[in-house]
Amino acid sequence: MKLRIVLSFLLLVSIAVNAQVPADTLEAQRLARMISLSEVVIRTDINVAKFIERVKNDSTFYKAFKNLRILGFTSLNNIWIRDKKGKQVAGLQSKTRQVRENECRSMSVIEETVQGDFYDRHHQYNYYTAELYASLFFTKGQVCNETNIVGGNQFSTRGKKGVEKHKEQLKLLMFNPGKRVPGIPLMSDRKLDLFDPNQAEYYDFFIDQEMYEGRSCYIFSITARPDLSSGQRDKIVIDKMITWFDAKTMEVMKRNYSLSYDAGVYDFDVDIEVELTHFGELLVPKTLRYTGNWDVMFKKRERGGFAATLFDFTR
């Protein structure tokens, strides 16, 4: 009888405690039990649940790109388009300089080489791979009164059509990997949420620690389980994501990720690698490499890629 009373009391205490714990924290605690740790990380006595919470709420990756809106910098740009046999059919190599003065930014082309039908006769881009790149690193005319504030500033496909919509959709995936992203046609936002309990079961999670660019970093690897059935594969979008987090600040220092999906009316297969660095107290992209294979209904399949190297930052 006493044992029953004690067990009942413990159960009530457990319920009371859990009732006071935010749902996000409970999710992080559940996910923490699914994560494997290297021996090095085990010795650090890391709080895995808190680590997951910080990863889920990270905004440093997106803000690094927002910081480009308030800085001057030089960029080496390489964009290429290939046919189905892998032969390059169009491309651009250029060096550009962004300048920011009086709360406005503008860009000048220092040198440029073009191959194939990269531009149309109106000097507009013929490919949405180029459109995407331009929206990330090129400035058309003069753009004023921008900030690098991230809070409440989200991408949306609302009101956009055609190429503009496709660019925004890919940006949603690029800057929010692993998080729910509404607004992508024929794709449940849950498929993008790596930390959703229903999605997490399709992945292997691993935390390691090593030096990167002179900084001690946690390496958080999320990879699709190799034993997934074809039906289970159809339920995921992110195939792999490996992120290097500064162990002291939890800033993203590097991220490699692969995404693929087939919605019938469109499909894509994308690989992205991003390296970041500091300019003063600001985190900024240093290099970005992208390869993508996109097919949208009523459009010609596009196989392209680009590489950006950013340097000589000024403020």
mmCIF file of C-alpha atoms in Angstrom:
data_model
loop_
_atom_site.group_PDB
_atom_site.id
_atom_site.type_symbol
_atom_site.label_atom_id
_atom_site.label_comp_id
_atom_site.label_asym_id
_atom_site.label_seq_id
_atom_site.Cartn_x
_atom_site.Cartn_y
_atom_site.Cartn_z
ATOM 1 C CA MET A 1 0.000 0.000 0.000
ATOM 2 C CA LYS A 2 2.793 2.411 0.969
ATOM 3 C CA LEU A 3 4.637 1.517 -2.238
ATOM 4 C CA ARG A 4 1.529 2.378 -4.300
ATOM 5 C CA ILE A 5 1.198 5.729 -2.534
ATOM 6 C CA VAL A 6 4.868 6.515 -3.151
ATOM 7 C CA LEU A 7 4.649 5.549 -6.834
ATOM 8 C CA SER A 8 1.458 7.573 -7.263
ATOM 9 C CA PHE A 9 3.122 10.566 -5.620
ATOM 10 C CA LEU A 10 6.163 10.266 -7.904
ATOM 11 C CA LEU A 11 3.897 10.038 -10.952
ATOM 12 C CA LEU A 12 2.022 13.184 -9.896
ATOM 13 C CA VAL A 13 5.312 15.011 -9.315
ATOM 14 C CA SER A 14 6.531 13.943 -12.759
ATOM 15 C CA ILE A 15 3.312 15.176 -14.393
ATOM 16 C CA ALA A 16 3.502 18.468 -12.496
ATOM 17 C CA VAL A 17 7.127 19.023 -13.500
ATOM 18 C CA ASN A 18 6.511 18.206 -17.166
ATOM 19 C CA ALA A 19 3.463 20.486 -17.202
ATOM 20 C CA GLN A 20 5.745 23.391 -16.334
ATOM 21 C CA VAL A 21 8.350 22.557 -18.999
ATOM 22 C CA PRO A 22 7.840 24.271 -22.396
ATOM 23 C CA ALA A 23 6.927 21.910 -25.230
ATOM 24 C CA ASP A 24 10.040 22.947 -27.186
ATOM 25 C CA THR A 25 12.242 21.960 -24.255
ATOM 26 C CA LEU A 26 10.541 18.575 -23.959
ATOM 27 C CA GLU A 27 11.054 18.024 -27.692
ATOM 28 C CA ALA A 28 14.737 18.881 -27.306
ATOM 29 C CA GLN A 29 15.028 16.444 -24.414
ATOM 30 C CA ARG A 30 13.412 13.682 -26.468
ATOM 31 C CA LEU A 31 15.649 14.423 -29.442
ATOM 32 C CA ALA A 32 18.725 14.503 -27.198
ATOM 33 C CA ARG A 33 18.185 10.807 -26.493
ATOM 34 C CA MET A 34 18.433 10.082 -30.244
ATOM 35 C CA ILE A 35 21.799 11.800 -30.717
ATOM 36 C CA SER A 36 25.137 9.986 -30.737
ATOM 37 C CA LEU A 37 28.188 11.717 -29.260
ATOM 38 C CA SER A 38 31.867 11.226 -30.032
ATOM 39 C CA GLU A 39 34.160 10.324 -27.141
ATOM 40 C CA VAL A 40 35.617 13.834 -27.275
ATOM 41 C CA VAL A 41 32.184 15.406 -26.821
ATOM 42 C CA ILE A 42 31.203 12.978 -24.065
ATOM 43 C CA ARG A 43 34.195 14.201 -22.046
ATOM 44 C CA THR A 44 32.960 17.809 -22.317
ATOM 45 C CA ASP A 45 29.791 16.899 -20.414
ATOM 46 C CA ILE A 46 27.714 18.819 -22.956
ATOM 47 C CA ASN A 47 24.038 19.448 -22.214
ATOM 48 C CA VAL A 48 22.627 17.971 -25.418
ATOM 49 C CA ALA A 49 19.068 19.239 -24.893
ATOM 50 C CA LYS A 50 20.293 22.829 -24.483
ATOM 51 C CA PHE A 51 22.557 22.374 -27.507
ATOM 52 C CA ILE A 52 19.555 21.325 -29.605
ATOM 53 C CA GLU A 53 17.543 24.316 -28.394
ATOM 54 C CA ARG A 54 20.314 26.683 -29.499
ATOM 55 C CA VAL A 55 20.596 24.953 -32.863
ATOM 56 C CA LYS A 56 16.833 25.187 -33.428
ATOM 57 C CA ASN A 57 16.808 28.893 -32.575
ATOM 58 C CA ASP A 58 19.969 29.794 -34.487
ATOM 59 C CA SER A 59 19.799 32.955 -36.580
ATOM 60 C CA THR A 60 23.551 33.529 -37.053
ATOM 61 C CA PHE A 61 23.609 31.790 -40.442
ATOM 62 C CA TYR A 62 20.904 33.981 -41.969
ATOM 63 C CA LYS A 63 22.241 37.126 -40.295
ATOM 64 C CA ALA A 64 25.693 36.568 -41.831
ATOM 65 C CA PHE A 65 24.079 37.109 -45.247
ATOM 66 C CA LYS A 66 22.005 40.039 -43.973
ATOM 67 C CA ASN A 67 25.253 41.664 -42.848
ATOM 68 C CA LEU A 68 26.243 41.945 -46.517
ATOM 69 C CA ARG A 69 23.522 44.594 -46.887
ATOM 70 C CA ILE A 70 25.373 47.015 -44.605
ATOM 71 C CA LEU A 71 28.951 46.377 -45.758
ATOM 72 C CA GLY A 72 31.202 47.021 -48.695
ATOM 73 C CA PHE A 73 33.035 44.016 -50.143
ATOM 74 C CA THR A 74 34.727 42.601 -53.216
ATOM 75 C CA SER A 75 33.376 39.415 -54.789
ATOM 76 C CA LEU A 76 34.832 36.925 -57.256
ATOM 77 C CA ASN A 77 31.865 35.402 -59.073
ATOM 78 C CA ASN A 78 31.685 32.223 -61.127
ATOM 79 C CA ILE A 79 28.384 30.955 -62.544
ATOM 80 C CA TRP A 80 27.981 28.044 -64.954
ATOM 81 C CA ILE A 81 25.171 26.237 -66.776
ATOM 82 C CA ARG A 82 25.631 22.713 -68.172
ATOM 83 C CA ASP A 83 23.682 20.460 -70.509
ATOM 84 C CA LYS A 84 22.597 16.926 -69.627
ATOM 85 C CA LYS A 85 25.984 15.570 -70.715
ATOM 86 C CA GLY A 86 27.822 17.912 -68.351
ATOM 87 C CA LYS A 87 29.110 20.258 -71.048
ATOM 88 C CA GLN A 88 29.068 23.948 -70.134
ATOM 89 C CA VAL A 89 26.676 25.904 -72.362
ATOM 90 C CA ALA A 90 26.712 29.277 -70.606
ATOM 91 C CA GLY A 91 28.630 31.009 -67.864
ATOM 92 C CA LEU A 92 29.952 34.155 -66.243
ATOM 93 C CA GLN A 93 33.147 34.995 -64.399
ATOM 94 C CA SER A 94 33.419 38.444 -62.874
ATOM 95 C CA LYS A 95 34.897 40.613 -60.159
ATOM 96 C CA THR A 96 32.558 43.096 -58.510
ATOM 97 C CA ARG A 97 32.803 45.675 -55.758
ATOM 98 C CA GLN A 98 29.920 46.676 -53.490
ATOM 99 C CA VAL A 99 30.170 50.104 -51.855
ATOM 100 C CA ARG A 100 27.967 51.427 -49.064
ATOM 101 C CA GLU A 101 27.738 55.168 -48.502
ATOM 102 C CA ASN A 102 25.092 57.364 -46.850
ATOM 103 C CA GLU A 103 22.917 54.352 -45.932
ATOM 104 C CA CYS A 104 22.850 53.177 -49.559
ATOM 105 C CA ARG A 105 24.682 50.379 -51.355
ATOM 106 C CA SER A 106 25.634 50.094 -55.002
ATOM 107 C CA MET A 107 27.855 47.797 -57.053
ATOM 108 C CA SER A 108 30.361 48.205 -59.843
ATOM 109 C CA VAL A 109 31.651 45.517 -62.205
ATOM 110 C CA ILE A 110 35.449 45.582 -62.293
ATOM 111 C CA GLU A 111 35.800 42.840 -64.906
ATOM 112 C CA GLU A 112 33.490 40.315 -66.556
ATOM 113 C CA THR A 113 33.697 37.418 -69.013
ATOM 114 C CA VAL A 114 30.597 35.703 -70.417
ATOM 115 C CA GLN A 115 30.066 32.448 -72.328
ATOM 116 C CA GLY A 116 27.083 31.248 -74.349
ATOM 117 C CA ASP A 117 23.577 32.654 -73.951
ATOM 118 C CA PHE A 118 24.058 33.742 -70.351
ATOM 119 C CA TYR A 119 22.266 37.014 -71.157
ATOM 120 C CA ASP A 120 19.372 37.667 -73.522
ATOM 121 C CA ARG A 121 19.424 40.547 -76.018
ATOM 122 C CA HIS A 122 18.186 42.915 -73.303
ATOM 123 C CA HIS A 123 21.111 41.932 -71.063
ATOM 124 C CA GLN A 124 18.753 40.060 -68.726
ATOM 125 C CA TYR A 125 19.645 36.650 -67.279
ATOM 126 C CA ASN A 126 18.502 33.651 -69.299
ATOM 127 C CA TYR A 127 18.808 31.276 -66.319
ATOM 128 C CA TYR A 128 17.294 31.308 -62.858
ATOM 129 C CA THR A 129 20.560 29.967 -61.399
ATOM 130 C CA ALA A 130 22.002 33.340 -62.407
ATOM 131 C CA GLU A 131 18.914 35.122 -61.059
ATOM 132 C CA LEU A 132 19.390 33.405 -57.713
ATOM 133 C CA TYR A 133 23.062 34.325 -57.557
ATOM 134 C CA ALA A 134 22.347 37.940 -58.455
ATOM 135 C CA SER A 135 19.743 38.218 -55.704
ATOM 136 C CA LEU A 136 22.337 37.039 -53.178
ATOM 137 C CA PHE A 137 25.471 38.941 -54.195
ATOM 138 C CA PHE A 138 24.725 41.549 -56.866
ATOM 139 C CA THR A 139 23.220 45.001 -56.374
ATOM 140 C CA LYS A 140 21.212 46.598 -59.171
ATOM 141 C CA GLY A 141 21.218 50.377 -59.064
ATOM 142 C CA GLN A 142 21.157 51.904 -55.593
ATOM 143 C CA VAL A 143 19.478 50.268 -52.595
ATOM 144 C CA CYS A 144 18.949 52.367 -49.471
ATOM 145 C CA ASN A 145 17.805 52.220 -45.847
ATOM 146 C CA GLU A 146 18.505 48.524 -45.228
ATOM 147 C CA THR A 147 19.442 46.937 -41.923
ATOM 148 C CA ASN A 148 20.933 43.626 -40.842
ATOM 149 C CA ILE A 149 18.153 42.978 -38.340
ATOM 150 C CA VAL A 150 16.872 39.408 -38.549
ATOM 151 C CA GLY A 151 13.987 39.287 -36.068
ATOM 152 C CA GLY A 152 10.603 39.169 -37.800
ATOM 153 C CA ASN A 153 12.209 39.427 -41.240
ATOM 154 C CA GLN A 154 11.204 36.288 -43.127
ATOM 155 C CA PHE A 155 11.165 35.222 -46.735
ATOM 156 C CA SER A 156 7.779 34.737 -48.320
ATOM 157 C CA THR A 157 6.600 33.576 -51.739
ATOM 158 C CA ARG A 158 3.354 35.516 -51.389
ATOM 159 C CA GLY A 159 2.726 37.819 -54.343
ATOM 160 C CA LYS A 160 5.654 36.428 -56.357
ATOM 161 C CA LYS A 161 5.439 34.545 -59.652
ATOM 162 C CA GLY A 162 7.721 32.765 -62.086
ATOM 163 C CA VAL A 163 11.462 33.154 -61.565
ATOM 164 C CA GLU A 164 10.986 35.481 -58.582
ATOM 165 C CA LYS A 165 8.941 32.807 -56.842
ATOM 166 C CA HIS A 166 11.466 30.054 -57.589
ATOM 167 C CA LYS A 167 14.314 32.217 -56.243
ATOM 168 C CA GLU A 168 12.411 32.910 -53.047
ATOM 169 C CA GLN A 169 11.581 29.230 -52.588
ATOM 170 C CA LEU A 170 15.234 28.253 -52.819
ATOM 171 C CA LYS A 171 16.190 31.049 -50.419
ATOM 172 C CA LEU A 172 13.675 29.660 -47.958
ATOM 173 C CA LEU A 173 15.487 26.339 -48.104
ATOM 174 C CA MET A 174 18.981 27.857 -48.089
ATOM 175 C CA PHE A 175 18.611 30.107 -45.069
ATOM 176 C CA ASN A 176 16.303 27.961 -42.968
ATOM 177 C CA PRO A 177 17.618 24.408 -43.366
ATOM 178 C CA GLY A 178 16.114 22.093 -40.798
ATOM 179 C CA LYS A 179 13.250 24.438 -39.886
ATOM 180 C CA ARG A 180 9.621 24.593 -40.948
ATOM 181 C CA VAL A 181 9.241 26.765 -44.023
ATOM 182 C CA PRO A 182 5.665 27.560 -45.120
ATOM 183 C CA GLY A 183 4.691 28.509 -48.640
ATOM 184 C CA ILE A 184 6.550 25.963 -50.769
ATOM 185 C CA PRO A 185 4.013 24.356 -53.155
ATOM 186 C CA LEU A 186 3.227 20.647 -52.819
ATOM 187 C CA MET A 187 5.600 20.281 -49.882
ATOM 188 C CA SER A 188 4.490 19.928 -46.280
ATOM 189 C CA ASP A 189 6.523 22.290 -44.093
ATOM 190 C CA ARG A 190 6.936 19.376 -41.686
ATOM 191 C CA LYS A 191 9.175 17.611 -44.236
ATOM 192 C CA LEU A 192 11.748 20.364 -43.693
ATOM 193 C CA ASP A 193 11.614 20.289 -39.901
ATOM 194 C CA LEU A 194 14.441 17.964 -38.902
ATOM 195 C CA PHE A 195 13.561 18.354 -35.234
ATOM 196 C CA ASP A 196 9.920 17.366 -35.551
ATOM 197 C CA PRO A 197 9.499 13.998 -33.761
ATOM 198 C CA ASN A 198 7.901 12.482 -36.866
ATOM 199 C CA GLN A 199 10.789 13.594 -39.082
ATOM 200 C CA ALA A 200 13.664 12.981 -36.676
ATOM 201 C CA GLU A 201 13.092 9.228 -36.875
ATOM 202 C CA TYR A 202 14.312 9.293 -40.495
ATOM 203 C CA TYR A 203 17.741 10.677 -39.543
ATOM 204 C CA ASP A 204 20.950 9.832 -37.726
ATOM 205 C CA PHE A 205 22.261 12.626 -35.469
ATOM 206 C CA PHE A 206 25.874 12.928 -34.348
ATOM 207 C CA ILE A 207 27.882 15.565 -32.452
ATOM 208 C CA ASP A 208 31.674 15.723 -32.666
ATOM 209 C CA GLN A 209 34.225 18.380 -31.744
ATOM 210 C CA GLU A 210 37.381 19.533 -33.524
ATOM 211 C CA MET A 211 39.366 22.651 -34.393
ATOM 212 C CA TYR A 212 38.273 24.643 -37.433
ATOM 213 C CA GLU A 213 40.066 27.813 -38.569
ATOM 214 C CA GLY A 214 41.701 28.085 -35.148
ATOM 215 C CA ARG A 215 38.398 27.759 -33.257
ATOM 216 C CA SER A 216 37.076 24.857 -31.238
ATOM 217 C CA CYS A 217 33.840 23.827 -32.962
ATOM 218 C CA TYR A 218 31.029 21.391 -32.389
ATOM 219 C CA ILE A 219 30.255 19.509 -35.603
ATOM 220 C CA PHE A 220 26.586 18.607 -35.764
ATOM 221 C CA SER A 221 25.836 16.030 -38.474
ATOM 222 C CA ILE A 222 22.330 15.130 -39.584
ATOM 223 C CA THR A 223 22.114 12.472 -42.290
ATOM 224 C CA ALA A 224 19.221 10.489 -43.709
ATOM 225 C CA ARG A 225 19.273 6.930 -42.422
ATOM 226 C CA PRO A 226 20.746 4.535 -45.009
ATOM 227 C CA ASP A 227 18.009 1.944 -44.402
ATOM 228 C CA LEU A 228 15.053 4.165 -45.372
ATOM 229 C CA SER A 229 12.493 2.662 -47.729
ATOM 230 C CA SER A 230 11.536 4.517 -50.922
ATOM 231 C CA GLY A 231 8.305 5.587 -49.235
ATOM 232 C CA GLN A 232 10.207 7.021 -46.287
ATOM 233 C CA ARG A 233 12.667 8.788 -48.612
ATOM 234 C CA ASP A 234 9.696 10.572 -50.187
ATOM 235 C CA LYS A 235 8.916 12.091 -46.789
ATOM 236 C CA ILE A 236 12.203 13.978 -46.446
ATOM 237 C CA VAL A 237 13.782 16.930 -48.254
ATOM 238 C CA ILE A 238 17.112 17.390 -46.494
ATOM 239 C CA ASP A 239 19.410 14.465 -47.255
ATOM 240 C CA LYS A 240 22.372 15.717 -45.243
ATOM 241 C CA MET A 241 23.349 18.738 -43.176
ATOM 242 C CA ILE A 242 26.683 19.176 -41.409
ATOM 243 C CA THR A 243 27.242 22.356 -39.395
ATOM 244 C CA TRP A 244 30.313 23.642 -37.584
ATOM 245 C CA PHE A 245 29.283 25.697 -34.513
ATOM 246 C CA ASP A 246 31.791 27.826 -32.595
ATOM 247 C CA ALA A 247 31.925 26.055 -29.214
ATOM 248 C CA LYS A 248 32.014 29.377 -27.327
ATOM 249 C CA THR A 249 29.517 31.522 -29.234
ATOM 250 C CA MET A 250 27.469 28.867 -31.083
ATOM 251 C CA GLU A 251 27.808 30.905 -34.282
ATOM 252 C CA VAL A 252 27.692 28.896 -37.497
ATOM 253 C CA MET A 253 31.203 28.841 -38.989
ATOM 254 C CA LYS A 254 30.576 26.392 -41.824
ATOM 255 C CA ARG A 255 27.653 24.439 -43.236
ATOM 256 C CA ASN A 256 27.362 21.768 -45.943
ATOM 257 C CA TYR A 257 23.948 20.506 -46.929
ATOM 258 C CA SER A 258 22.167 18.521 -49.606
ATOM 259 C CA LEU A 259 18.486 18.767 -50.491
ATOM 260 C CA SER A 260 16.348 16.875 -52.982
ATOM 261 C CA TYR A 261 12.648 16.534 -53.664
ATOM 262 C CA ASP A 262 10.260 15.470 -56.417
ATOM 263 C CA ALA A 263 6.795 17.015 -56.303
ATOM 264 C CA GLY A 264 5.795 15.901 -59.793
ATOM 265 C CA VAL A 265 5.333 19.399 -61.225
ATOM 266 C CA TYR A 266 8.830 20.307 -60.075
ATOM 267 C CA ASP A 267 11.887 18.574 -58.698
ATOM 268 C CA PHE A 268 15.311 19.624 -57.474
ATOM 269 C CA ASP A 269 18.617 18.208 -56.285
ATOM 270 C CA VAL A 270 20.860 20.787 -54.619
ATOM 271 C CA ASP A 271 24.229 20.770 -52.827
ATOM 272 C CA ILE A 272 25.442 23.845 -50.934
ATOM 273 C CA GLU A 273 28.661 24.582 -49.045
ATOM 274 C CA VAL A 274 29.099 27.802 -47.058
ATOM 275 C CA GLU A 275 32.121 29.023 -45.105
ATOM 276 C CA LEU A 276 31.847 32.044 -42.825
ATOM 277 C CA THR A 277 34.334 34.375 -41.165
ATOM 278 C CA HIS A 278 34.374 37.509 -39.027
ATOM 279 C CA PHE A 279 34.753 41.111 -40.092
ATOM 280 C CA GLY A 280 35.138 42.844 -36.760
ATOM 281 C CA GLU A 281 32.211 41.685 -34.658
ATOM 282 C CA LEU A 282 30.118 40.757 -37.695
ATOM 283 C CA LEU A 283 29.819 37.232 -39.073
ATOM 284 C CA VAL A 284 29.908 37.231 -42.897
ATOM 285 C CA PRO A 285 30.015 34.641 -45.707
ATOM 286 C CA LYS A 286 33.505 33.966 -47.019
ATOM 287 C CA THR A 287 32.807 31.378 -49.698
ATOM 288 C CA LEU A 288 29.654 29.807 -51.064
ATOM 289 C CA ARG A 289 29.500 26.913 -53.524
ATOM 290 C CA TYR A 290 26.258 25.678 -55.049
ATOM 291 C CA THR A 291 25.331 23.003 -57.573
ATOM 292 C CA GLY A 292 21.722 22.418 -58.505
ATOM 293 C CA ASN A 293 19.506 20.466 -60.861
ATOM 294 C CA TRP A 294 16.051 22.016 -61.168
ATOM 295 C CA ASP A 295 13.049 21.084 -63.270
ATOM 296 C CA VAL A 296 9.863 23.144 -63.191
ATOM 297 C CA MET A 297 6.787 22.293 -65.272
ATOM 298 C CA PHE A 298 6.695 24.180 -68.592
ATOM 299 C CA LYS A 299 10.342 25.202 -68.107
ATOM 300 C CA LYS A 300 13.500 23.623 -69.461
ATOM 301 C CA ARG A 301 15.460 21.576 -66.902
ATOM 302 C CA GLU A 302 18.366 23.614 -65.587
ATOM 303 C CA ARG A 303 21.670 22.197 -64.381
ATOM 304 C CA GLY A 304 23.859 24.904 -62.958
ATOM 305 C CA GLY A 305 26.141 26.024 -60.235
ATOM 306 C CA PHE A 306 28.035 28.941 -58.830
ATOM 307 C CA ALA A 307 30.892 29.844 -56.539
ATOM 308 C CA ALA A 308 31.382 33.112 -54.666
ATOM 309 C CA THR A 309 34.488 34.298 -52.849
ATOM 310 C CA LEU A 310 34.006 37.434 -50.738
ATOM 311 C CA PHE A 311 36.805 39.546 -49.254
ATOM 312 C CA ASP A 312 38.048 43.086 -48.572
ATOM 313 C CA PHE A 313 35.088 43.976 -46.352
ATOM 314 C CA THR A 314 34.603 47.622 -45.322
ATOM 315 C CA ARG A 315 32.120 49.461 -43.158
#
